[in-house]
Short mmCIF file of C-alpha atoms in Angstrom, two decimals:
data_model
loop_
_atom_site.label_atom_id
_atom_site.label_comp_id
_atom_site.label_asym_id
_atom_site.label_seq_id
_atom_site.Cartn_x
_atom_site.Cartn_y
_atom_site.Cartn_z
CA MET A 1445 31.38 12.04 -36.92
CA ILE A 1446 29.84 9.24 -39.05
CA ASP A 1447 28.31 7.64 -35.90
CA ARG A 1448 26.91 10.93 -34.75
CA LEU A 1449 25.42 11.49 -38.17
CA SER A 1450 23.85 7.85 -38.29
CA LEU A 1451 22.44 8.32 -34.87
CA ARG A 1452 20.97 11.73 -35.77
CA THR A 1453 19.42 9.97 -38.89
CA ALA A 1454 18.04 7.03 -37.10
CA LEU A 1455 16.51 9.54 -34.35
CA ILE A 1456 14.76 11.53 -37.12
CA ALA A 1457 13.57 8.39 -38.97
CA THR A 1458 11.89 7.29 -35.69
CA LEU A 1459 10.45 10.52 -34.91
CA LEU A 1460 8.78 10.79 -38.25
CA SER A 1461 7.52 7.24 -38.19
CA VAL A 1462 5.98 8.05 -34.79
CA ALA A 1463 4.57 11.11 -35.96
CA GLY A 1464 3.14 9.30 -39.20
CA CYS A 1465 1.31 6.88 -36.86
CA ALA A 1466 -0.37 9.86 -34.87
CA SER A 1467 -1.92 11.52 -38.07
CA GLY A 1468 -3.79 8.99 -40.48
CA PRO A 1469 -4.79 9.83 -43.89
CA GLY A 1470 -7.75 11.91 -42.52
CA GLY A 1471 -5.74 14.00 -40.76
CA GLY A 1472 -4.89 14.10 -37.07
CA ILE A 1473 -7.27 13.06 -34.23
CA TYR A 1474 -8.69 15.96 -32.31
CA VAL A 1475 -10.55 15.25 -29.13
CA PRO A 1476 -11.84 18.38 -27.31
CA ILE A 1477 -11.20 18.36 -23.54
CA GLY A 1478 -14.23 18.75 -21.34
CA SER A 1479 -16.88 18.44 -24.24
CA GLU A 1480 -19.83 15.94 -24.19
CA PRO A 1481 -19.66 13.20 -26.51
CA ALA A 1482 -21.54 13.71 -29.85
CA LYS A 1483 -25.03 12.28 -29.92
CA ALA A 1484 -26.56 10.59 -32.88
CA PRO A 1485 -28.99 12.86 -34.84
CA GLU A 1486 -32.66 12.11 -34.55
CA PRO A 1487 -34.32 9.99 -37.57
CA PRO A 1488 -36.17 12.02 -40.12
CA ARG A 1489 -39.82 12.14 -39.48
CA THR A 1490 -42.00 11.32 -42.61
CA SER A 1491 -45.37 12.47 -41.40
CA THR A 1492 -46.44 14.37 -38.18
CA ASP A 1493 -50.35 13.39 -38.28
CA SER A 1494 -50.48 9.81 -38.47
CA GLU A 1495 -47.70 9.34 -35.74
CA GLU A 1496 -49.91 10.56 -33.03
CA SER A 1497 -52.74 8.50 -33.74
CA GLU A 1498 -50.74 5.05 -34.38
CA ALA A 1499 -49.65 2.81 -31.39
CA PRO A 1500 -46.02 3.14 -30.37
CA VAL A 1501 -43.71 0.32 -32.11
CA TRP A 1502 -41.62 -1.35 -29.24
CA ARG A 1503 -38.47 -2.95 -29.98
CA LYS A 1504 -37.92 -6.73 -29.17
CA SER A 1505 -35.49 -5.73 -26.34
CA GLU A 1506 -38.19 -3.53 -24.71
CA GLN A 1507 -41.00 -5.74 -24.73
CA PRO A 1508 -41.80 -7.56 -21.36
CA GLU A 1509 -40.92 -11.08 -21.21
CA ALA A 1510 -43.54 -13.66 -22.24
CA VAL A 1511 -44.27 -16.06 -19.40
CA PRO A 1512 -43.71 -19.47 -21.12
CA GLU A 1513 -46.77 -21.70 -21.26
CA THR A 1514 -46.35 -25.18 -19.59
CA ARG A 1515 -48.59 -26.74 -22.01
CA GLU A 1516 -47.25 -30.21 -23.48
CA PRO A 1517 -47.16 -30.30 -27.32
CA ALA A 1518 -49.54 -32.59 -28.95
CA ARG A 1519 -48.09 -35.75 -30.34
CA SER A 1520 -49.12 -36.91 -33.71
CA SER A 1521 -49.31 -40.58 -34.84
CA SER A 1522 -47.05 -39.97 -37.86
CA PRO A 1523 -43.70 -40.43 -37.91
CA SER A 1524 -41.22 -37.71 -37.72
CA TYR A 1525 -38.94 -36.66 -40.65
CA ARG A 1526 -36.14 -38.47 -38.75
CA GLU A 1527 -38.24 -41.75 -39.12
CA THR A 1528 -38.86 -41.33 -42.72
CA GLY A 1529 -38.12 -38.96 -45.34
CA ASP A 1530 -40.35 -36.56 -46.97
CA GLY A 1531 -42.85 -37.75 -49.44
CA LEU A 1532 -42.91 -36.41 -53.12
CA SER A 1533 -44.94 -33.36 -53.68
CA PRO A 1534 -47.06 -33.14 -56.86
CA ALA A 1535 -44.46 -31.04 -58.76
CA ALA A 1536 -41.70 -33.64 -57.65
CA LEU A 1537 -43.61 -36.46 -58.54
CA SER A 1538 -44.25 -35.00 -62.06
CA LEU A 1539 -40.58 -34.68 -62.63
CA VAL A 1540 -40.07 -38.11 -61.66
CA ARG A 1541 -42.37 -39.25 -64.09
CA GLU A 1542 -41.00 -37.31 -67.01
CA ALA A 1543 -37.65 -38.68 -66.06
CA ASP A 1544 -38.99 -42.32 -66.26
CA GLN A 1545 -40.31 -41.56 -69.78
CA LEU A 1546 -37.10 -39.73 -70.73
CA LEU A 1547 -35.09 -42.93 -69.47
CA ALA A 1548 -37.44 -45.22 -71.21
CA GLN A 1549 -36.43 -43.15 -74.49
CA GLY A 1550 -32.51 -43.54 -73.77
CA ASN A 1551 -32.34 -39.61 -72.82
CA VAL A 1552 -30.20 -40.21 -69.73
CA SER A 1553 -29.08 -36.72 -69.57
CA GLY A 1554 -32.59 -35.09 -69.55
CA ALA A 1555 -33.64 -37.77 -67.08
CA ILE A 1556 -30.87 -36.72 -64.65
CA ALA A 1557 -31.64 -33.00 -65.03
CA ARG A 1558 -35.37 -33.72 -64.19
CA LEU A 1559 -34.40 -35.82 -61.26
CA GLU A 1560 -32.09 -32.85 -60.05
CA ARG A 1561 -34.83 -30.57 -60.38
CA ALA A 1562 -37.12 -32.84 -58.09
CA GLN A 1563 -34.33 -33.45 -55.75
CA ARG A 1564 -34.09 -29.54 -55.06
CA ILE A 1565 -37.97 -29.63 -54.49
CA ALA A 1566 -37.84 -32.66 -52.20
CA PRO A 1567 -34.39 -32.75 -50.68
CA ARG A 1568 -35.24 -35.36 -48.24
CA SER A 1569 -37.15 -37.83 -50.42
CA ALA A 1570 -35.36 -41.26 -50.59
CA GLU A 1571 -37.43 -42.05 -53.56
CA VAL A 1572 -35.93 -39.29 -55.48
CA TYR A 1573 -32.50 -40.18 -54.66
CA PHE A 1574 -33.07 -43.92 -55.67
CA LYS A 1575 -34.41 -42.76 -58.63
CA LEU A 1576 -31.37 -40.29 -59.46
CA SER A 1577 -29.21 -43.40 -58.72
CA GLU A 1578 -31.14 -45.44 -61.32
CA ALA A 1579 -30.36 -42.84 -63.99
CA TYR A 1580 -26.81 -42.69 -63.06
CA VAL A 1581 -26.66 -46.53 -63.59
CA ALA A 1582 -28.21 -46.03 -67.09
CA GLY A 1583 -25.56 -43.36 -67.80
CA ASN A 1584 -22.66 -45.77 -66.66
CA GLN A 1585 -21.72 -43.44 -63.82
CA LEU A 1586 -21.63 -46.16 -61.07
CA GLY A 1587 -19.69 -44.05 -58.34
CA SER A 1588 -22.38 -41.29 -58.29
CA ALA A 1589 -24.76 -43.78 -58.42
CA GLU A 1590 -23.86 -45.52 -55.34
CA GLN A 1591 -23.46 -42.30 -53.67
CA PHE A 1592 -27.06 -41.33 -54.23
CA THR A 1593 -28.40 -44.67 -53.02
CA LEU A 1594 -26.59 -44.30 -49.86
CA LYS A 1595 -27.97 -40.92 -49.47
CA GLY A 1596 -31.45 -42.39 -50.12
CA LEU A 1597 -30.89 -45.12 -47.47
CA SER A 1598 -30.09 -42.61 -44.94
CA LEU A 1599 -33.35 -40.76 -45.61
CA ALA A 1600 -35.50 -44.08 -45.88
CA GLY A 1601 -35.91 -44.01 -42.11
CA SER A 1602 -38.06 -46.95 -41.12
CA ASP A 1603 -39.82 -47.55 -44.36
CA ILE A 1604 -38.97 -51.05 -44.90
CA ARG A 1605 -40.15 -51.24 -48.52
CA LEU A 1606 -37.79 -48.20 -49.53
CA GLN A 1607 -34.86 -49.65 -47.26
CA ARG A 1608 -35.26 -53.13 -48.97
CA ALA A 1609 -35.47 -51.43 -52.56
CA GLY A 1610 -32.41 -49.33 -51.61
CA TRP A 1611 -30.15 -52.29 -50.49
CA LEU A 1612 -31.01 -54.42 -53.35
CA LEU A 1613 -30.17 -51.15 -55.74
CA LEU A 1614 -26.76 -50.84 -53.86
CA ALA A 1615 -26.12 -54.51 -54.21
CA ASP A 1616 -26.50 -54.46 -58.09
CA ILE A 1617 -24.48 -51.25 -58.28
CA ARG A 1618 -21.62 -52.54 -56.14
CA ARG A 1619 -21.61 -55.86 -58.12
CA ALA A 1620 -21.47 -53.72 -61.44
CA ARG A 1621 -18.43 -52.07 -60.05
CA GLY A 1622 -16.79 -55.26 -59.08
CA ASN A 1623 -17.27 -55.09 -55.13
CA VAL A 1624 -18.77 -58.58 -54.81
CA ALA A 1625 -18.44 -58.71 -51.07
CA GLY A 1626 -20.07 -55.08 -50.74
CA ALA A 1627 -22.86 -56.61 -52.86
CA ASP A 1628 -23.20 -59.59 -50.89
CA GLN A 1629 -23.55 -57.21 -47.81
CA ALA A 1630 -26.20 -54.97 -49.12
CA GLU A 1631 -28.35 -58.14 -50.29
CA GLU A 1632 -27.96 -59.56 -46.80
CA ARG A 1633 -29.14 -56.30 -45.37
CA ALA A 1634 -32.08 -56.46 -47.87
CA ALA A 1635 -33.03 -59.90 -46.80
CA ALA A 1636 -33.03 -59.06 -42.99
CA LEU A 1637 -35.67 -56.77 -43.46
#
């Protein structure tokens, strides 16, 4: 008797769970047989007079494909951004000059704030990263200074003057951190340029 009762309870629980899956919170799913699928309503029209006089607007997928030109792009004699970093815009240059004045006055945090703004304006300028590095050295944050110097070196490209300045700055930072071997390697890299 107990087995029969537990079998009925299990059967009823199973049927209720299956029935619960068939109807969600919004009720059952009704799909009429043999009817056409519903179509999206037409978008509302804002004006009828101007639409007839205007040229139709084509979607990109509806436009005919353009024939690619076989013209070779003109090559410039100036180096690409991969060969050198960006130059300083007037705004970034102004911020760097303000930072230099603040460093001379001993206001390290103000200088770092100006240089971070300059970095946001010219994110590929090695000079900004080197200046940031100098500001962090003045604030005795040598780990950050080394990282900014390495980033500046990665952006210096083929500019030998910037590379040499960066390697010498890195040598000074590493020596101040106690990494004499790393400082010697950086000085060797600067001398090789």
